[in-house]
PDB file of C-alpha atoms in Angstrom:
ATOM      1  CA  MET N  97     141.595  61.015 155.233  1.00  0.00           C
ATOM      2  CA  LYS N  98     138.755  60.792 157.683  1.00  0.00           C
ATOM      3  CA  ASN N  99     135.628  58.671 157.010  1.00  0.00           C
ATOM      4  CA  ILE N 100     133.475  58.877 153.937  1.00  0.00           C
ATOM      5  CA  THR N 101     129.720  58.618 154.074  1.00  0.00           C
ATOM      6  CA  LEU N 102     127.604  57.904 150.914  1.00  0.00           C
ATOM      7  CA  ILE N 103     124.073  59.257 151.079  1.00  0.00           C
ATOM      8  CA  GLY N 104     121.188  59.050 148.508  1.00  0.00           C
ATOM      9  CA  MET N 105     118.026  57.279 147.675  1.00  0.00           C
ATOM     10  CA  PRO N 106     117.532  53.653 148.136  1.00  0.00           C
ATOM     11  CA  GLY N 107     118.780  52.034 145.073  1.00  0.00           C
ATOM     12  CA  SER N 108     121.460  54.701 144.408  1.00  0.00           C
ATOM     13  CA  GLY N 109     124.306  52.238 145.131  1.00  0.00           C
ATOM     14  CA  LYS N 110     125.481  53.395 148.474  1.00  0.00           C
ATOM     15  CA  SER N 111     126.225  49.943 149.748  1.00  0.00           C
ATOM     16  CA  THR N 112     127.633  48.458 146.569  1.00  0.00           C
ATOM     17  CA  VAL N 113     129.786  51.506 145.707  1.00  0.00           C
ATOM     18  CA  GLY N 114     130.732  51.867 149.310  1.00  0.00           C
ATOM     19  CA  VAL N 115     132.208  48.335 149.525  1.00  0.00           C
ATOM     20  CA  LEU N 116     134.163  49.080 146.259  1.00  0.00           C
ATOM     21  CA  LEU N 117     135.276  52.444 147.647  1.00  0.00           C
ATOM     22  CA  ALA N 118     136.498  50.921 151.013  1.00  0.00           C
ATOM     23  CA  LYS N 119     138.477  48.211 149.047  1.00  0.00           C
ATOM     24  CA  SER N 120     139.987  50.926 146.797  1.00  0.00           C
ATOM     25  CA  LEU N 121     141.025  53.030 149.820  1.00  0.00           C
ATOM     26  CA  GLY N 122     141.927  50.217 152.264  1.00  0.00           C
ATOM     27  CA  PHE N 123     139.141  51.495 154.528  1.00  0.00           C
ATOM     28  CA  GLY N 124     136.600  49.643 156.667  1.00  0.00           C
ATOM     29  CA  PHE N 125     133.009  49.450 155.615  1.00  0.00           C
ATOM     30  CA  VAL N 126     129.914  50.211 157.761  1.00  0.00           C
ATOM     31  CA  ASP N 127     126.327  49.606 156.717  1.00  0.00           C
ATOM     32  CA  THR N 128     124.123  51.277 159.245  1.00  0.00           C
ATOM     33  CA  ASP N 129     121.094  49.272 158.124  1.00  0.00           C
ATOM     34  CA  LEU N 130     123.050  46.275 159.295  1.00  0.00           C
ATOM     35  CA  LEU N 131     123.775  47.888 162.672  1.00  0.00           C
ATOM     36  CA  ILE N 132     119.986  48.528 163.068  1.00  0.00           C
ATOM     37  CA  GLN N 133     119.219  44.883 162.219  1.00  0.00           C
ATOM     38  CA  GLN N 134     121.858  43.651 164.815  1.00  0.00           C
ATOM     39  CA  LYS N 135     120.622  45.849 167.502  1.00  0.00           C
ATOM     40  CA  GLU N 136     116.926  44.964 166.944  1.00  0.00           C
ATOM     41  CA  GLY N 137     117.512  41.288 166.075  1.00  0.00           C
ATOM     42  CA  GLU N 138     115.283  41.485 163.015  1.00  0.00           C
ATOM     43  CA  LEU N 139     115.360  42.331 159.374  1.00  0.00           C
ATOM     44  CA  LEU N 140     114.991  46.088 158.451  1.00  0.00           C
ATOM     45  CA  GLN N 141     111.469  45.685 156.976  1.00  0.00           C
ATOM     46  CA  GLN N 142     110.403  43.881 160.223  1.00  0.00           C
ATOM     47  CA  VAL N 143     111.679  46.576 162.343  1.00  0.00           C
ATOM     48  CA  LEU N 144     109.870  49.151 160.151  1.00  0.00           C
ATOM     49  CA  ASP N 145     106.716  47.147 160.284  1.00  0.00           C
ATOM     50  CA  ARG N 146     106.864  46.740 164.057  1.00  0.00           C
ATOM     51  CA  LEU N 147     107.799  50.364 164.854  1.00  0.00           C
ATOM     52  CA  GLY N 148     106.212  52.362 162.031  1.00  0.00           C
ATOM     53  CA  THR N 149     108.004  55.040 160.046  1.00  0.00           C
ATOM     54  CA  GLU N 150     108.399  57.785 162.625  1.00  0.00           C
ATOM     55  CA  ALA N 151     109.673  55.589 165.379  1.00  0.00           C
ATOM     56  CA  PHE N 152     111.979  53.755 162.909  1.00  0.00           C
ATOM     57  CA  LEU N 153     113.475  57.150 161.845  1.00  0.00           C
ATOM     58  CA  ASP N 154     114.137  57.957 165.472  1.00  0.00           C
ATOM     59  CA  LEU N 155     115.838  54.587 166.100  1.00  0.00           C
ATOM     60  CA  GLU N 156     117.973  54.990 162.903  1.00  0.00           C
ATOM     61  CA  ALA N 157     119.073  58.444 164.059  1.00  0.00           C
ATOM     62  CA  ASP N 158     120.009  57.082 167.537  1.00  0.00           C
ATOM     63  CA  VAL N 159     122.043  54.271 165.980  1.00  0.00           C
ATOM     64  CA  ILE N 160     123.781  56.524 163.658  1.00  0.00           C
ATOM     65  CA  ALA N 161     124.588  58.992 166.327  1.00  0.00           C
ATOM     66  CA  GLY N 162     126.425  56.193 168.104  1.00  0.00           C
ATOM     67  CA  VAL N 163     128.665  55.271 165.139  1.00  0.00           C
ATOM     68  CA  ASN N 164     132.358  55.674 165.999  1.00  0.00           C
ATOM     69  CA  CYS N 165     134.806  54.677 163.398  1.00  0.00           C
ATOM     70  CA  GLU N 166     137.864  55.846 161.566  1.00  0.00           C
ATOM     71  CA  LYS N 167     139.042  55.364 157.986  1.00  0.00           C
ATOM     72  CA  SER N 168     135.697  53.897 157.027  1.00  0.00           C
ATOM     73  CA  VAL N 169     133.183  54.227 154.272  1.00  0.00           C
ATOM     74  CA  ILE N 170     129.785  54.514 155.816  1.00  0.00           C
ATOM     75  CA  ALA N 171     126.573  53.638 154.013  1.00  0.00           C
ATOM     76  CA  PRO N 172     123.467  54.849 155.906  1.00  0.00           C
ATOM     77  CA  GLY N 173     119.999  54.182 154.812  1.00  0.00           C
ATOM     78  CA  GLY N 174     118.364  56.592 152.434  1.00  0.00           C
ATOM     79  CA  SER N 175     116.314  58.068 155.313  1.00  0.00           C
ATOM     80  CA  VAL N 176     119.365  59.279 157.279  1.00  0.00           C
ATOM     81  CA  VAL N 177     118.584  62.881 156.181  1.00  0.00           C
ATOM     82  CA  CYS N 178     115.090  62.777 157.649  1.00  0.00           C
ATOM     83  CA  ARG N 179     116.488  63.269 161.208  1.00  0.00           C
ATOM     84  CA  GLU N 180     119.061  65.978 161.935  1.00  0.00           C
ATOM     85  CA  LYS N 181     120.608  63.905 164.722  1.00  0.00           C
ATOM     86  CA  GLY N 182     121.910  61.222 162.478  1.00  0.00           C
ATOM     87  CA  ILE N 183     123.093  63.293 159.635  1.00  0.00           C
ATOM     88  CA  ARG N 184     124.765  65.866 161.962  1.00  0.00           C
ATOM     89  CA  ARG N 185     126.836  62.915 163.515  1.00  0.00           C
ATOM     90  CA  LEU N 186     127.879  61.760 160.015  1.00  0.00           C
ATOM     91  CA  LYS N 187     128.856  65.342 159.028  1.00  0.00           C
ATOM     92  CA  GLU N 188     131.040  65.511 162.156  1.00  0.00           C
ATOM     93  CA  ILE N 189     133.039  62.303 161.479  1.00  0.00           C
ATOM     94  CA  SER N 190     133.161  62.187 157.660  1.00  0.00           C
ATOM     95  CA  THR N 191     133.040  63.650 154.191  1.00  0.00           C
ATOM     96  CA  VAL N 192     129.392  63.220 152.926  1.00  0.00           C
ATOM     97  CA  VAL N 193     129.103  62.303 149.304  1.00  0.00           C
ATOM     98  CA  TYR N 194     125.627  62.401 147.612  1.00  0.00           C
ATOM     99  CA  LEU N 195     125.127  59.742 145.028  1.00  0.00           C
ATOM    100  CA  ASN N 196     122.679  61.655 142.760  1.00  0.00           C
ATOM    101  CA  ILE N 197     120.437  59.278 140.611  1.00  0.00           C
ATOM    102  CA  PRO N 198     117.343  60.520 138.694  1.00  0.00           C
ATOM    103  CA  CYS N 199     114.137  59.205 139.987  1.00  0.00           C
ATOM    104  CA  PRO N 200     113.215  57.239 136.701  1.00  0.00           C
ATOM    105  CA  VAL N 201     116.456  55.288 137.091  1.00  0.00           C
ATOM    106  CA  LEU N 202     115.574  54.468 140.748  1.00  0.00           C
ATOM    107  CA  GLU N 203     112.177  53.334 139.669  1.00  0.00           C
ATOM    108  CA  GLN N 204     113.707  50.956 137.258  1.00  0.00           C
ATOM    109  CA  ARG N 205     116.090  49.595 140.027  1.00  0.00           C
ATOM    110  CA  ILE N 206     113.685  49.286 142.800  1.00  0.00           C
ATOM    111  CA  GLN N 207     111.030  46.634 142.312  1.00  0.00           C
ATOM    112  CA  ASN N 208     110.281  45.762 146.041  1.00  0.00           C
ATOM    113  CA  MET N 209     109.658  49.065 147.712  1.00  0.00           C
ATOM    114  CA  GLY N 210     107.223  47.635 150.188  1.00  0.00           C
ATOM    115  CA  SER N 211     109.662  44.877 151.394  1.00  0.00           C
ATOM    116  CA  ARG N 212     113.034  46.384 151.063  1.00  0.00           C
ATOM    117  CA  GLY N 213     113.179  48.308 154.369  1.00  0.00           C
ATOM    118  CA  ILE N 214     112.526  51.651 152.878  1.00  0.00           C
ATOM    119  CA  ALA N 215     111.103  54.266 155.253  1.00  0.00           C
ATOM    120  CA  PHE N 216     108.006  55.910 153.733  1.00  0.00           C
ATOM    121  CA  GLN N 217     104.494  56.813 154.699  1.00  0.00           C
ATOM    122  CA  PRO N 218     101.517  54.699 153.534  1.00  0.00           C
ATOM    123  CA  GLY N 219     100.452  55.898 150.110  1.00  0.00           C
ATOM    124  CA  GLU N 220     103.665  57.542 149.174  1.00  0.00           C
ATOM    125  CA  THR N 221     105.351  56.704 145.937  1.00  0.00           C
ATOM    126  CA  LEU N 222     109.006  56.522 145.297  1.00  0.00           C
ATOM    127  CA  GLU N 223     108.671  59.839 143.435  1.00  0.00           C
ATOM    128  CA  ASP N 224     107.139  61.498 146.637  1.00  0.00           C
ATOM    129  CA  VAL N 225     110.017  60.196 148.690  1.00  0.00           C
ATOM    130  CA  TYR N 226     112.504  61.426 146.115  1.00  0.00           C
ATOM    131  CA  ARG N 227     110.961  64.993 145.959  1.00  0.00           C
ATOM    132  CA  TYR N 228     111.166  65.244 149.652  1.00  0.00           C
ATOM    133  CA  ARG N 229     114.571  63.912 150.235  1.00  0.00           C
ATOM    134  CA  ALA N 230     116.586  65.322 147.180  1.00  0.00           C
ATOM    135  CA  PRO N 231     116.820  68.787 148.689  1.00  0.00           C
ATOM    136  CA  LEU N 232     118.002  67.378 151.950  1.00  0.00           C
ATOM    137  CA  TYR N 233     120.747  65.204 150.360  1.00  0.00           C
ATOM    138  CA  GLU N 234     121.919  68.336 148.499  1.00  0.00           C
ATOM    139  CA  ARG N 235     121.915  70.365 151.670  1.00  0.00           C
ATOM    140  CA  TYR N 236     123.917  67.922 153.761  1.00  0.00           C
ATOM    141  CA  ALA N 237     126.358  66.827 150.970  1.00  0.00           C
ATOM    142  CA  ASP N 238     129.947  68.033 150.956  1.00  0.00           C
ATOM    143  CA  LEU N 239     130.253  66.610 147.432  1.00  0.00           C
ATOM    144  CA  VAL N 240     127.597  65.609 144.844  1.00  0.00           C
ATOM    145  CA  VAL N 241     128.421  62.749 142.352  1.00  0.00           C
ATOM    146  CA  ASP N 242     126.246  61.717 139.463  1.00  0.00           C
ATOM    147  CA  GLY N 243     125.765  58.052 140.228  1.00  0.00           C
ATOM    148  CA  ASP N 244     123.778  57.271 137.076  1.00  0.00           C
ATOM    149  CA  ARG N 245     126.697  55.859 135.093  1.00  0.00           C
ATOM    150  CA  ASP N 246     127.319  53.002 132.787  1.00  0.00           C
ATOM    151  CA  SER N 247     128.871  50.808 135.496  1.00  0.00           C
ATOM    152  CA  LEU N 248     129.724  50.665 139.118  1.00  0.00           C
ATOM    153  CA  GLU N 249     133.360  51.101 138.268  1.00  0.00           C
ATOM    154  CA  ALA N 250     132.510  54.436 136.521  1.00  0.00           C
ATOM    155  CA  THR N 251     130.569  55.658 139.644  1.00  0.00           C
ATOM    156  CA  LEU N 252     133.467  54.582 141.825  1.00  0.00           C
ATOM    157  CA  ALA N 253     135.860  56.468 139.651  1.00  0.00           C
ATOM    158  CA  ALA N 254     133.599  59.619 139.809  1.00  0.00           C
ATOM    159  CA  VAL N 255     133.548  59.414 143.614  1.00  0.00           C
ATOM    160  CA  LEU N 256     137.277  58.977 143.841  1.00  0.00           C
ATOM    161  CA  GLN N 257     137.832  61.896 141.357  1.00  0.00           C
ATOM    162  CA  ALA N 258     135.447  64.148 143.556  1.00  0.00           C
ATOM    163  CA  LEU N 259     137.382  63.128 146.643  1.00  0.00           C
ATOM    164  CA  ILE N 260     140.732  64.006 145.096  1.00  0.00           C
ATOM    165  CA  GLY N 261     139.256  67.439 144.205  1.00  0.00           C
ATOM    166  CA  LEU N 262     138.773  68.170 147.745  1.00  0.00           C
TER     167      LEU N 262
END
């Protein structure tokens, strides 16, 4: 099996489910937000504050375009779908799984939108970001999994079941 990429909104569980999925499959784990932080020498929010949203999205796409791994679960930032360059690379090297979470659930999970390193324009709400990105996640996903489950284990099981169905 090649790489697996989990896409979805911030708060959808990409990193948390990704680590569990990697352990279950004996794969490596790549968090592209951490790659950006390592490259820039700053926390993600600091990079966003310094560059602004548009330049950050360009940087994110460049970093993701350079990802080269095998047998890994990749967890990109939720904004990966905002630039063709990054998501195209992930489509080339992996099966892309969209963790679909309803916006009201995300609003309950995310209490720190302004400091969490989420790429959004001034004045935008989480719902605005969701409405823009959800169709993009659908477009780029090879598989869509309902991530709004009772537990992380249930979400993990749903992802594994979807992958088996491939």
